[in-house]
Amino acid sequence: MLTRLSLRGFKSFAEPVELRFGPGVNVIVGPNGSGKSNVAEAILWALGEQRPARLRAPGMQDVLFSGGPGRQAVGVAEVTMGLAGPGGEGRPAELEVTRRLTRAGDAGYRLNGGRCRLLDVQDALATHGLGPRSLSVIRQGQVEAVCASHPAELRAVLDEAA
Amino acid sequence: MLTRLSLRGFKSFAEPVELRFGPGVNVIVGPNGSGKSNVAEAILWALGEQRPARLRAPGMQDVLFSGGPGRQAVGVAEVTMGLAGPGGEGRPAELEVTRRLTRAGDAGYRLNGGRCRLLDVQDALATHGLGPRSLSVIRQGQVEAVCASHPAELRAVLDEAA
Amino acid sequence: VAEGFDEVLDAVGRRFTEVVGLLFPGGEGRIRPVALEGEDGVVVEVVPAGKRPRALSLLSGGERSLVALAFCLAVAMARPAPFYLLDEVEAALDDVNLRRFLGVVRRLAGDTQFLLITHQQPTVETADTLFGVTMGGNGVSQVLARRLDRNPEGAARPWVRRA
Amino acid sequence: VAEGFDEVLDAVGRRFTEVVGLLFPGGEGRIRPVALEGEDGVVVEVVPAGKRPRALSLLSGGERSLVALAFCLAVAMARPAPFYLLDEVEAALDDVNLRRFLGVVRRLAGDTQFLLITHQQPTVETADTLFGVTMGGNGVSQVLARRLDRNPEGAARPWVRRA
Ligand SMILES: Nc1ncnc2c1ncn2[C@@H]1O[C@H](COP(=O)(O)OP(=O)(O)OP(=O)(O)O)[C@@H](O)[C@H]1O
Ligand SMILES: Nc1ncnc2c1ncn2[C@@H]1O[C@H](COP(=O)(O)OP(=O)(O)OP(=O)(O)O)[C@@H](O)[C@H]1O
Ligand SMILES: [Mg+2]
Ligand SMILES: [Mg+2]
């Protein structure tokens, strides 16, 4: 399960913010435009999302806090996600993924503190059952897409869940 | 304004049903799957919609009531829409459009009672300001499409509204 | 009606700026002509209060719905069509924004006819005429209608979301 | 995990039929393998109570959301992922269907972690942990968290749609 999510400089989260999740049902609530879907996108970003369109962004640079009245744009966005595995049977008990992007375009990933490549993050996440085609994230407005999928796409979702 | 809508055999409206609309705000309410959007699609269909996909139908035949437990499929779908123009200045005071489709595939249109072609219906509706690209109908799930439109498409909407 | 495009753009543009002021208090909006790859078009720009100009795609779901509805209402004010049929357009709006939207609809209702399809109580409460649609166990839909004196309090059913 | 596709399909298929029975009382659903143009795939079929088998596209917006959620929940039961992040997936559901959906979520919550983003009160009421997101006039978002004893009554804010 997801244990924590730390964000700073990501979209509307200029200030560092940390969410500590519990078991069962966690609910994120707030007015339109407050930043709820930005939290969801921080999770997708930490999971390795490479397509800006999936983060509603024209380009990946647009995920950096770009300023507000009396508040300057930031130079770096960083998100850390903590996962607790069930442990045992050779599965890692704890996984911490950090992704970072600077306005200059420098991108970086860390796995349990150590610098690594995107591929290492993707492999580690795959052993936890979190892959790009997983149904585990349904974005705003996308719920009906499951019904509209092609038979081959739906099959791929089942293959991935296995 | 729209004065009335009569449906029979159209989608879930196996029985003849008539809605008499008033000025101002008319609200259609009901549970999921009760038939509200089917009413909207009856209006689109009477306005001359030619694409089954815009009516959630695989093919145009699918708008005919196709049966339920203890209820046979119908052989014909017919929708009549009454429009009251503002009158005066050479504009028609009243316009009644009827569209009909049989399971055998016979399609027919009537304008103020007389048989006519689709083109005649489209012309008459155009003089009332009701065209295919008009914003006057926003289908379920399509509200954000306005924002996602290309600049040329948005311009066409304004041209049509003129 | 051989009206110039500039004339329409100006009329709708003014109404759009006005409606955005009502739906996004403290915010600003406009419609701007553009030429992309030789093709003429228009773009919509909205900056909610307390935010900076950004691509429309970066706005939230509720904010984008409100922008689209502001555009539709601006056209309704400037160049009204005989009626506006809106099917569950308020799905992404929170309670505060829904009431702002319905407030503008009520203002226009004197001159413009609206057909609103909904399962939300605040929308039901703005009705002058109400139609209830139901489906029986035989898959057949029925309709019941009521003309109202703007007091549909009693009509809340369990499937209508109250607010 | 070199598990056969048939095994996964069978496990998820059974759960899907079970969940459809809960979300569409009196209705039926299944997942069926198909081969189209030489490509293997699966299709989802659901017939709500009192209706006949028809293309999924002809179902209503709320019904299609519920079918998609049944599929997601079936996978969660058969082959759970570490968590499920669902952003405003209940927008098209009326009150009755929303409560049925939340009922299934609560059943699974013992074994599965859910992150639900919402502006609807019934969903807020199913929370074990609640996070409130707000944005100040400077365009910066903040988060406040509360662990709950399943009693978030007091938390309804004006922008949360009650039901
Ligand atoms: N790079 C950025 N810098 C600063 N603010 C941003 C950035 N990207 C997006 N935003 C702001 O974040 C807001 C959108 O937040 P979000 O989509 O999370 O809202 P939400 O709480 O999900 O709302 P809704 O209930 O309408 O879905 C927008 O108003 C936008 O201006
Ligand atoms: N040709 C047809 N014959 C009989 N029933 C049909 C036909 N086409 C669609 N239906 C039924 O109509 C129902 C959908 O109705 P509709 O989309 O109008 O619901 P709705 O009231 O808009 O619901 P929601 O609130 O979920 O949007 C479906 O359950 C479908 O089975
Ligand atoms: Mg959102
Ligand atoms: Mg509908």
XYZ file of C-alpha atoms and ligand atoms in Angstrom:
714
model
C 0.000 0.000 0.000
C 0.928 3.649 -0.387
C 2.304 4.950 2.886
C 3.254 8.518 2.066
C 3.523 11.158 -0.631
C 5.738 14.263 -0.358
C 5.475 17.046 -2.924
C 7.248 20.330 -3.400
C 7.198 22.598 -6.413
C 4.824 20.239 -8.233
C 1.993 22.131 -9.961
C 0.036 24.138 -7.369
C 2.029 22.672 -4.465
C 4.706 25.356 -4.240
C 5.230 24.610 -0.543
C 6.438 21.187 0.659
C 3.449 19.091 1.640
C 3.292 15.529 2.987
C 0.369 13.140 2.957
C 0.521 10.052 5.210
C -1.937 7.482 3.953
C -3.641 4.815 6.024
C -5.071 1.415 5.187
C -8.594 1.181 3.805
C -10.311 4.232 2.374
C -8.399 7.515 2.041
C -10.476 10.398 0.715
C -9.140 13.651 -0.750
C -11.742 16.408 -0.774
C -11.763 20.116 -1.649
C -13.271 22.804 -3.905
C -12.895 22.935 -7.694
C -9.371 23.974 -8.607
C -7.916 23.468 -5.120
C -5.315 20.864 -6.194
C -6.879 17.399 -5.684
C -6.120 16.084 -9.191
C -2.665 17.645 -8.921
C -2.074 15.206 -6.006
C -3.193 12.324 -8.238
C -0.838 13.509 -10.973
C 2.051 13.712 -8.501
C 1.473 9.996 -7.854
C 1.343 9.243 -11.605
C 4.530 11.270 -12.083
C 6.316 9.382 -9.315
C 5.144 6.142 -10.969
C 7.114 7.228 -14.033
C 4.522 8.821 -16.357
C 6.389 10.117 -19.426
C 3.544 11.674 -21.370
C 2.780 15.308 -20.385
C -0.694 14.948 -21.936
C -1.583 12.432 -19.221
C -0.768 15.130 -16.670
C -2.842 17.760 -18.547
C 0.466 19.516 -19.299
C 1.506 20.934 -22.710
C 5.090 19.961 -21.842
C 6.765 18.254 -18.873
C 8.149 21.622 -17.714
C 4.576 22.688 -16.975
C 4.463 20.511 -13.867
C 6.769 22.933 -12.076
C 4.922 25.514 -9.967
C 4.794 28.478 -12.324
C 3.985 31.227 -9.850
C 1.019 33.084 -8.427
C 0.191 36.606 -7.287
C 3.063 37.537 -5.001
C 4.648 34.113 -5.386
C 7.505 33.318 -7.745
C 7.838 30.277 -9.963
C 10.058 27.510 -8.521
C 13.198 26.095 -10.073
C 12.597 22.450 -9.167
C 9.717 20.002 -8.655
C 10.249 16.913 -6.501
C 7.884 14.132 -5.474
C 8.643 11.212 -3.147
C 6.336 8.224 -2.860
C 6.618 5.558 -0.180
C 5.217 2.057 -0.762
C 4.989 -0.684 1.837
C 4.986 -4.132 0.318
C 3.376 -7.087 2.059
C 6.909 -8.179 2.850
C 8.150 -11.755 2.902
C 8.498 -14.132 -0.078
C 11.378 -12.115 -1.485
C 9.280 -8.971 -1.970
C 10.810 -5.708 -0.813
C 9.236 -4.589 2.439
C 9.565 -0.927 1.673
C 10.061 1.040 -1.522
C 10.724 4.741 -1.791
C 10.695 6.421 -5.188
C 11.756 10.035 -5.730
C 11.441 11.930 -8.999
C 12.872 15.355 -9.626
C 12.827 17.866 -12.501
C 14.493 21.281 -12.713
C 13.430 24.191 -14.855
C 16.691 23.757 -16.758
C 15.445 20.282 -17.733
C 17.587 18.067 -15.463
C 15.617 14.955 -14.600
C 16.511 12.528 -11.809
C 15.199 9.437 -10.057
C 16.094 7.871 -6.721
C 15.167 4.445 -5.388
C 15.441 4.028 -1.608
C 17.734 7.047 -1.597
C 20.144 6.004 -4.325
C 20.337 7.632 -7.781
C 19.045 5.337 -10.519
C 17.521 5.336 -13.998
C 13.855 5.431 -14.951
C 14.160 1.786 -15.979
C 15.180 0.774 -12.432
C 12.128 2.569 -11.045
C 9.855 0.857 -13.564
C 11.294 -2.577 -12.708
C 10.916 -2.027 -8.969
C 7.344 -0.820 -9.391
C 6.512 -3.774 -11.619
C 7.443 -6.196 -8.795
C 4.882 -4.329 -6.665
C 2.224 -4.771 -9.325
C 2.234 -1.135 -10.476
C 2.556 -0.855 -14.229
C 1.619 1.700 -16.888
C -1.475 -0.118 -18.111
C -2.788 -0.955 -14.684
C -6.329 -0.076 -13.765
C -5.085 1.036 -10.397
C -5.326 4.709 -11.412
C -8.510 6.094 -12.984
C -8.005 9.769 -13.901
C -10.741 12.401 -13.736
C -13.147 11.999 -16.631
C -11.628 8.654 -17.653
C -13.899 6.191 -15.858
C -15.977 5.347 -18.938
C -12.842 4.712 -21.000
C -12.759 1.175 -19.600
C -16.063 0.452 -21.373
C -14.965 2.060 -24.594
C -11.715 0.074 -24.766
C -10.943 -2.325 -27.567
C -11.092 -6.025 -26.711
C -7.318 -6.263 -27.150
C -6.701 -3.367 -24.750
C -8.955 -4.872 -22.090
C -7.103 -8.142 -22.440
C -3.801 -6.329 -21.934
C -5.162 -4.876 -18.690
C -5.943 -8.389 -17.435
C -2.526 -9.653 -18.519
C -0.878 -6.879 -16.583
C -2.954 -7.514 -13.472
C -1.745 -11.107 -13.384
C -38.695 28.002 -28.237
C -39.469 24.295 -28.078
C -43.172 23.828 -27.354
C -43.571 20.074 -27.446
C -41.889 16.728 -28.090
C -43.803 13.524 -28.898
C -42.004 10.184 -28.993
C -43.083 6.649 -29.716
C -40.921 3.622 -30.365
C -37.761 5.714 -29.884
C -35.190 3.919 -27.723
C -36.702 3.129 -24.295
C -39.924 5.051 -25.116
C -41.928 2.132 -26.453
C -45.189 3.849 -25.453
C -46.248 7.202 -26.949
C -45.159 9.985 -24.624
C -45.581 13.746 -24.953
C -43.636 16.506 -23.221
C -45.063 20.049 -23.254
C -42.298 22.512 -22.526
C -42.700 25.934 -20.969
C -40.682 29.117 -21.170
C -37.665 29.553 -18.930
C -36.119 26.559 -17.202
C -37.381 23.048 -17.977
C -35.710 20.301 -15.955
C -35.727 16.580 -16.767
C -34.850 14.444 -13.755
C -34.743 10.712 -13.010
C -32.560 7.778 -11.952
C -29.588 6.445 -13.938
C -30.815 4.573 -16.992
C -34.393 5.852 -16.802
C -34.384 7.512 -20.244
C -33.401 11.192 -19.765
C -30.621 11.238 -22.381
C -32.896 9.262 -24.690
C -35.221 12.306 -24.615
C -32.259 14.531 -25.538
C -31.377 12.188 -28.399
C -34.972 12.255 -29.655
C -34.585 16.023 -29.989
C -31.239 15.628 -31.786
C -32.817 13.024 -34.067
C -35.752 15.317 -34.904
C -33.194 18.055 -35.642
C -31.813 15.775 -38.360
C -28.823 14.017 -36.750
C -27.424 11.562 -39.321
C -24.583 10.015 -37.333
C -25.650 7.043 -35.145
C -22.502 7.518 -33.037
C -23.883 10.851 -31.826
C -26.897 8.941 -30.542
C -24.740 6.271 -28.855
C -26.094 3.816 -31.449
C -24.010 1.294 -33.429
C -26.408 1.834 -36.339
C -29.490 4.030 -36.926
C -31.748 0.969 -36.554
C -30.717 0.835 -32.893
C -32.901 3.825 -32.048
C -36.013 1.679 -32.454
C -37.270 0.223 -29.164
C -35.739 -3.251 -29.229
C -37.872 -4.935 -26.595
C -37.855 -5.761 -22.908
C -39.031 -8.568 -20.627
C -42.578 -9.239 -21.751
C -42.476 -6.417 -24.283
C -41.817 -6.886 -27.979
C -39.601 -4.748 -30.170
C -41.470 -2.108 -32.229
C -41.550 -1.791 -35.988
C -41.360 2.005 -36.162
C -39.883 4.946 -34.262
C -41.439 8.401 -34.666
C -40.590 11.730 -33.051
C -42.438 15.040 -33.518
C -40.968 18.325 -32.351
C -42.892 21.586 -32.189
C -41.078 24.921 -32.324
C -42.674 28.329 -31.804
C -40.792 31.108 -33.520
C -40.906 34.659 -32.270
C -43.237 35.310 -35.203
C -43.348 38.462 -37.271
C -40.622 39.760 -39.639
C -41.252 36.948 -42.102
C -40.280 34.260 -39.619
C -42.595 31.236 -39.387
C -44.731 31.421 -36.245
C -44.853 27.686 -35.772
C -42.757 24.816 -37.044
C -43.520 21.140 -36.601
C -40.937 18.566 -37.610
C -41.656 14.818 -37.663
C -39.096 12.107 -38.288
C -39.887 8.462 -38.750
C -37.876 5.248 -39.236
C -39.143 1.694 -39.719
C -37.296 -1.492 -38.913
C -37.294 -2.227 -42.643
C -35.263 0.954 -43.086
C -37.874 3.329 -44.521
C -37.047 6.861 -43.413
C -39.412 9.813 -43.662
C -39.687 13.475 -42.700
C -42.681 15.791 -42.404
C -42.760 19.557 -42.068
C -45.981 21.033 -40.685
C -47.703 17.784 -41.704
C -46.456 17.544 -45.276
C -43.928 14.944 -46.494
C -40.580 16.495 -47.348
C -36.877 15.726 -47.642
C -34.196 16.003 -44.962
C -32.868 19.066 -46.797
C -36.191 20.875 -46.352
C -36.095 20.156 -42.623
C -32.518 21.393 -42.366
C -33.378 24.615 -44.217
C -36.421 25.287 -42.046
C -34.432 24.671 -38.873
C -31.636 26.918 -40.080
C -34.063 29.860 -40.309
C -34.868 29.209 -36.637
C -31.190 29.291 -35.739
C -30.860 25.535 -35.174
C -27.915 24.087 -37.061
C -25.612 21.064 -36.711
C -22.682 22.953 -35.203
C -24.751 24.979 -32.802
C -23.852 25.044 -29.140
C -27.523 24.780 -28.323
C -27.175 21.092 -27.472
C -24.457 19.870 -25.092
C -24.599 16.061 -24.821
C -23.781 14.120 -21.663
C -20.040 14.043 -21.057
C -19.373 16.618 -23.801
C -19.288 19.857 -21.830
C -15.503 20.070 -21.718
C -15.259 19.522 -25.469
C -15.858 23.247 -25.972
C -12.553 23.968 -24.206
C -10.685 21.301 -26.104
C -11.868 22.547 -29.520
C -9.504 23.815 -32.149
C -9.506 27.573 -32.755
C -11.032 27.011 -36.202
C -13.861 24.909 -34.752
C -14.684 27.506 -32.111
C -14.763 30.157 -34.821
C -17.212 28.030 -36.819
C -19.476 27.871 -33.770
C -19.526 31.676 -33.602
C -20.151 31.938 -37.350
C -23.099 29.634 -37.018
C -24.546 31.537 -34.063
C -24.584 34.716 -36.123
C -27.912 37.031 -41.829
C -24.794 38.386 -43.499
C -23.322 39.689 -40.285
C -19.603 40.287 -40.090
C -17.548 37.876 -38.030
C -15.939 40.767 -36.160
C -19.356 41.926 -35.043
C -20.275 38.498 -33.631
C -16.886 38.072 -31.977
C -17.224 41.453 -30.312
C -20.761 40.819 -29.051
C -20.019 37.321 -27.729
C -16.637 38.413 -26.378
C -18.172 41.123 -24.206
C -20.758 38.725 -22.810
C -18.075 36.113 -22.191
C -15.987 38.557 -20.136
C -19.149 39.462 -18.212
C -20.158 35.827 -17.514
C -16.632 34.854 -16.490
C -16.808 37.664 -13.926
C -19.916 35.978 -12.502
C -18.714 32.360 -12.591
C -15.118 33.117 -11.530
C -15.474 36.055 -9.102
C -12.265 38.049 -9.255
C -11.195 36.184 -12.384
C -10.859 37.409 -15.957
C -11.724 36.010 -19.352
C -11.758 36.905 -23.006
C -12.121 35.412 -26.474
C -9.291 36.258 -28.841
C -8.993 35.830 -32.609
C -5.921 33.916 -33.793
C -4.440 32.760 -37.065
C -2.793 29.316 -36.967
C -1.179 27.898 -40.094
C -3.131 30.319 -42.224
C -6.450 29.292 -40.696
C -8.548 31.846 -38.802
C -9.880 30.846 -35.418
C -10.608 31.998 -31.880
C -9.181 30.966 -28.543
C -10.718 31.232 -25.094
C -8.590 32.530 -22.225
C -9.613 32.469 -18.563
C -7.572 33.251 -15.469
C -9.360 32.353 -12.210
C -8.879 34.667 -9.227
C -5.550 34.255 -7.500
C -3.956 32.337 -10.356
C -1.739 33.164 -13.323
C -2.435 32.759 -17.048
C -1.808 29.135 -18.049
C -2.882 26.721 -20.740
C -6.572 25.834 -20.416
C -5.601 22.151 -20.091
C -3.920 22.854 -16.740
C -7.193 24.097 -15.242
C -9.142 21.646 -13.113
C -12.081 19.573 -14.385
C -14.576 21.837 -12.644
C -12.848 24.989 -13.903
C -12.835 23.723 -17.524
C -16.548 22.866 -17.303
C -17.226 26.363 -16.033
C -15.207 27.939 -18.868
C -17.164 25.918 -21.444
C -20.466 26.876 -19.822
C -19.425 30.546 -19.775
C -18.830 30.312 -23.527
C -22.218 28.677 -24.120
C -24.003 31.253 -21.952
C -22.195 34.129 -23.672
C -23.461 32.919 -27.045
C -26.938 32.524 -25.518
C -26.856 36.153 -24.397
C -25.394 37.618 -27.588
C -27.038 35.488 -30.293
C -29.715 33.324 -28.623
C -30.830 30.045 -30.143
C -34.487 28.968 -29.689
C -33.500 26.741 -26.765
C -30.488 25.264 -24.983
C -30.472 21.566 -24.159
C -27.814 20.744 -21.556
C -27.398 17.104 -20.462
C -25.731 16.759 -17.040
C -23.283 19.585 -17.718
C -22.845 20.270 -13.991
C -21.294 16.865 -13.116
C -17.814 18.289 -12.367
C -18.980 21.403 -10.498
C -18.788 21.661 -6.740
C -21.749 23.093 -4.866
C -20.558 26.724 -4.879
C -19.862 26.747 -8.610
C -23.090 24.902 -9.412
C -25.092 27.620 -7.699
C -23.190 30.353 -9.544
C -23.904 28.630 -12.861
C -27.595 28.196 -12.011
C -27.711 31.865 -10.988
C -26.684 32.934 -14.482
C -29.126 30.473 -16.055
C -31.971 31.975 -14.003
C -30.994 35.479 -15.112
C -31.207 34.452 -18.765
C -34.367 32.373 -18.307
C -36.572 35.400 -18.889
C -35.456 35.568 -22.523
C -34.103 32.114 -23.227
C -35.546 28.622 -22.908
C -33.424 25.972 -21.185
C -33.867 22.203 -21.054
C -31.613 20.862 -18.301
C -31.159 17.136 -17.744
C -29.889 16.347 -14.272
C -29.862 14.119 -11.216
C -28.879 16.973 -8.873
C -31.260 18.727 -6.513
C -30.032 22.351 -6.871
C -30.750 22.145 -10.605
C -34.177 20.652 -9.909
C -34.879 23.644 -7.656
C -34.366 26.147 -10.483
C -37.081 24.538 -12.615
C -40.166 26.351 -13.897
C -41.372 23.076 -15.412
C -40.240 19.666 -14.152
C -40.343 16.315 -15.945
C -39.727 13.095 -14.044
C -38.539 10.151 -16.121
C -38.843 6.596 -14.803
C -38.346 3.134 -16.232
C -40.468 0.145 -15.295
C -39.341 -3.451 -14.978
C -40.324 -3.998 -18.598
C -37.669 -1.645 -19.970
C -40.213 1.039 -20.973
C -39.703 4.693 -20.003
C -42.499 6.955 -18.780
C -42.670 10.712 -18.160
C -44.590 12.719 -15.567
C -44.718 16.506 -15.819
C -45.395 19.294 -13.351
C -45.560 23.047 -13.904
C -44.185 24.712 -10.799
C -44.510 27.952 -8.914
C -40.812 27.711 -8.291
C -41.304 25.549 -5.209
C -40.371 21.965 -6.014
C -39.284 21.239 -2.401
C -41.273 18.077 -2.022
C -39.914 16.484 -5.154
C -36.585 15.143 -3.875
C -36.383 11.439 -4.657
C -33.667 9.083 -3.374
C -31.843 9.084 -6.684
C -31.638 12.889 -6.810
C -28.455 14.167 -5.189
C -29.367 16.837 -2.705
C -27.009 19.607 -1.883
C 4.303 -14.313 -12.563
C 3.918 -16.706 -15.497
C 0.209 -17.224 -14.878
C -1.962 -18.393 -17.737
C -4.335 -15.878 -19.255
C -7.229 -18.311 -18.889
C -6.613 -18.458 -15.161
C -6.723 -14.658 -14.765
C -9.779 -14.349 -16.994
C -11.600 -16.963 -14.951
C -10.722 -15.386 -11.602
C -11.605 -11.829 -12.666
C -14.665 -13.043 -14.575
C -16.184 -14.662 -11.498
C -15.607 -11.559 -9.408
C -17.048 -9.386 -12.162
C -20.269 -11.395 -12.251
C -20.422 -11.124 -8.465
C -19.851 -7.335 -8.380
C -22.367 -6.728 -11.187
C -24.904 -8.553 -9.036
C -24.225 -6.013 -6.280
C -24.129 -2.854 -8.413
C -26.984 -3.872 -10.744
C -29.375 -5.826 -8.466
C -31.242 -8.307 -10.625
C -28.835 -7.681 -13.499
C -26.204 -9.965 -15.024
C -22.678 -9.513 -16.251
C -19.726 -11.452 -17.616
C -16.374 -11.033 -19.311
C -16.000 -13.026 -22.499
C -12.903 -13.808 -24.581
C -13.160 -12.901 -28.266
C -10.968 -13.052 -31.332
C -11.286 -10.098 -33.718
C -9.230 -10.006 -36.915
C -6.869 -12.568 -35.497
C -6.263 -10.554 -32.329
C -7.238 -12.026 -28.966
C -9.234 -9.842 -26.623
C -12.030 -9.719 -24.056
C -15.391 -7.997 -24.058
C -17.542 -6.940 -21.135
C -21.265 -7.677 -21.229
C -23.805 -6.342 -18.734
C -27.593 -6.502 -18.811
C -29.247 -4.368 -16.103
C -32.401 -5.728 -14.477
C -35.505 -5.399 -16.620
C -33.572 -4.737 -19.815
C -32.362 -6.798 -22.766
C -28.810 -7.415 -23.988
C -27.658 -4.424 -26.056
C -24.420 -2.781 -27.093
C -22.646 -1.201 -24.124
C -22.784 2.169 -25.910
C -26.579 2.235 -25.585
C -26.380 2.092 -21.786
C -26.745 5.379 -19.926
C -23.810 7.438 -18.662
C -24.377 6.268 -15.091
C -24.753 2.646 -16.166
C -21.505 2.762 -18.181
C -19.619 4.259 -15.228
C -20.958 1.483 -13.022
C -19.885 -1.199 -15.544
C -16.367 0.265 -15.668
C -16.193 0.416 -11.864
C -17.410 -3.184 -11.615
C -14.525 -4.208 -13.886
C -12.006 -2.250 -11.796
C -13.355 -3.708 -8.549
C -13.352 -7.237 -9.975
C -9.651 -6.897 -10.791
C -9.072 -5.468 -7.306
C -10.702 -8.551 -5.776
C -9.016 -11.135 -7.986
C -5.526 -9.658 -8.476
C -5.184 -6.674 -6.122
C -2.767 -3.850 -6.850
C -1.075 -2.085 -3.893
C -3.664 0.722 -4.077
C -6.442 2.117 -6.246
C -6.487 5.843 -7.007
C -9.895 6.927 -8.318
C -10.395 10.594 -9.255
C -14.080 11.666 -9.223
C -15.244 8.381 -10.731
C -18.733 8.780 -9.224
C -19.674 11.954 -11.158
C -22.324 10.244 -13.321
C -23.842 8.091 -10.552
C -27.146 8.959 -8.943
C -27.456 8.684 -5.174
C -28.687 5.075 -5.082
C -25.908 3.816 -7.351
C -23.265 5.858 -5.553
C -24.144 4.186 -2.274
C -24.048 0.736 -3.891
C -20.595 1.476 -5.305
C -19.327 2.777 -1.946
C -20.766 -0.332 -0.291
C -18.546 -2.565 -2.412
C -15.536 -0.294 -1.800
C -16.066 -0.597 1.981
C -16.245 -4.396 1.709
C -12.884 -4.496 -0.065
C -11.295 -1.844 2.167
C -10.193 -4.484 4.658
C -7.752 -5.942 2.141
C -7.264 -3.137 -0.367
C -6.168 0.465 -0.048
C -8.241 3.110 -1.853
C -7.470 6.774 -2.576
C -10.704 8.451 -3.614
C -10.757 12.039 -4.864
C -14.189 13.606 -4.609
C -16.378 16.600 -3.922
C -19.347 14.471 -2.835
C -20.411 13.953 0.769
C -21.392 10.227 0.669
C -17.843 9.424 -0.475
C -16.399 11.640 2.264
C -18.465 9.634 4.771
C -16.778 6.346 3.824
C -13.306 7.673 4.660
C -10.984 6.130 7.219
C -8.495 8.947 6.559
C -9.559 12.321 5.148
C -7.410 14.944 3.422
C -8.760 18.438 2.798
C -7.108 20.368 -0.035
C -7.443 24.134 -0.245
C -5.876 26.875 -2.351
C -5.063 30.316 -1.044
C -5.290 33.583 -2.935
C -1.654 33.168 -3.922
C -2.282 30.085 -6.062
C -0.586 27.724 -3.568
C -2.296 24.503 -2.446
C -2.290 23.242 1.140
C -3.371 19.925 2.682
C -4.916 19.157 6.081
C -5.296 15.550 7.198
C -7.511 13.802 9.725
C -7.618 10.154 10.717
C -11.220 9.303 11.495
C -13.209 6.905 13.595
C -15.602 6.675 10.678
C -17.512 9.745 11.863
C -16.708 12.714 9.630
C -20.146 14.306 10.104
C -18.858 17.730 11.020
C -16.685 18.018 7.955
C -19.240 19.091 5.329
C -18.044 22.286 3.679
C -20.133 24.374 1.246
C -18.267 23.052 -1.738
C -18.950 19.412 -0.797
C -22.168 18.155 -2.315
C -24.244 16.579 0.382
C -26.619 13.777 -0.353
N 2.399 24.413 -12.970
C 1.464 24.975 -12.190
N 1.786 25.961 -11.332
C 0.833 26.533 -10.535
N -0.466 26.175 -10.539
C -0.839 25.197 -11.378
C 0.097 24.554 -12.241
N -0.582 23.612 -12.958
C -1.865 23.690 -12.575
N -2.029 24.648 -11.635
C -3.295 25.057 -11.014
O -3.897 23.952 -10.359
C -5.308 24.090 -10.464
C -5.945 22.753 -10.791
O -5.861 21.916 -9.734
P -6.594 20.505 -9.741
O -6.841 20.044 -11.132
O -5.815 19.611 -8.863
O -7.982 20.870 -9.075
P -9.064 19.895 -8.438
O -9.027 20.077 -6.970
O -8.868 18.521 -8.959
O -10.438 20.487 -8.969
P -11.769 19.801 -9.564
O -12.644 19.463 -8.398
O -12.383 20.869 -10.392
O -11.375 18.608 -10.348
C -5.603 25.011 -11.603
O -6.402 26.070 -11.175
C -4.271 25.483 -12.102
O -4.241 26.868 -12.296
N -33.273 0.784 -28.722
C -33.547 0.655 -27.426
N -34.607 -0.067 -27.016
C -34.889 -0.193 -25.695
N -34.158 0.354 -24.711
C -33.082 1.090 -25.059
C -32.726 1.281 -26.428
N -31.608 2.054 -26.460
C -31.281 2.330 -25.184
N -32.158 1.752 -24.337
C -32.093 1.779 -22.878
O -32.153 3.112 -22.399
C -31.353 3.189 -21.223
C -30.521 4.458 -21.234
O -31.299 5.541 -21.082
P -30.678 6.987 -20.898
O -29.302 7.051 -21.459
O -31.663 7.948 -21.423
O -30.593 7.095 -19.316
P -30.389 8.388 -18.419
O -31.680 8.663 -17.731
O -29.819 9.491 -19.235
O -29.344 7.917 -17.325
P -28.042 8.621 -16.680
O -28.514 9.437 -15.517
O -27.223 7.471 -16.219
O -27.373 9.427 -17.733
C -30.411 2.017 -21.216
O -30.557 1.300 -20.033
C -30.761 1.217 -22.428
O -30.861 -0.165 -22.117
Mg -9.868 17.304 -10.274
Mg -27.982 10.401 -19.341
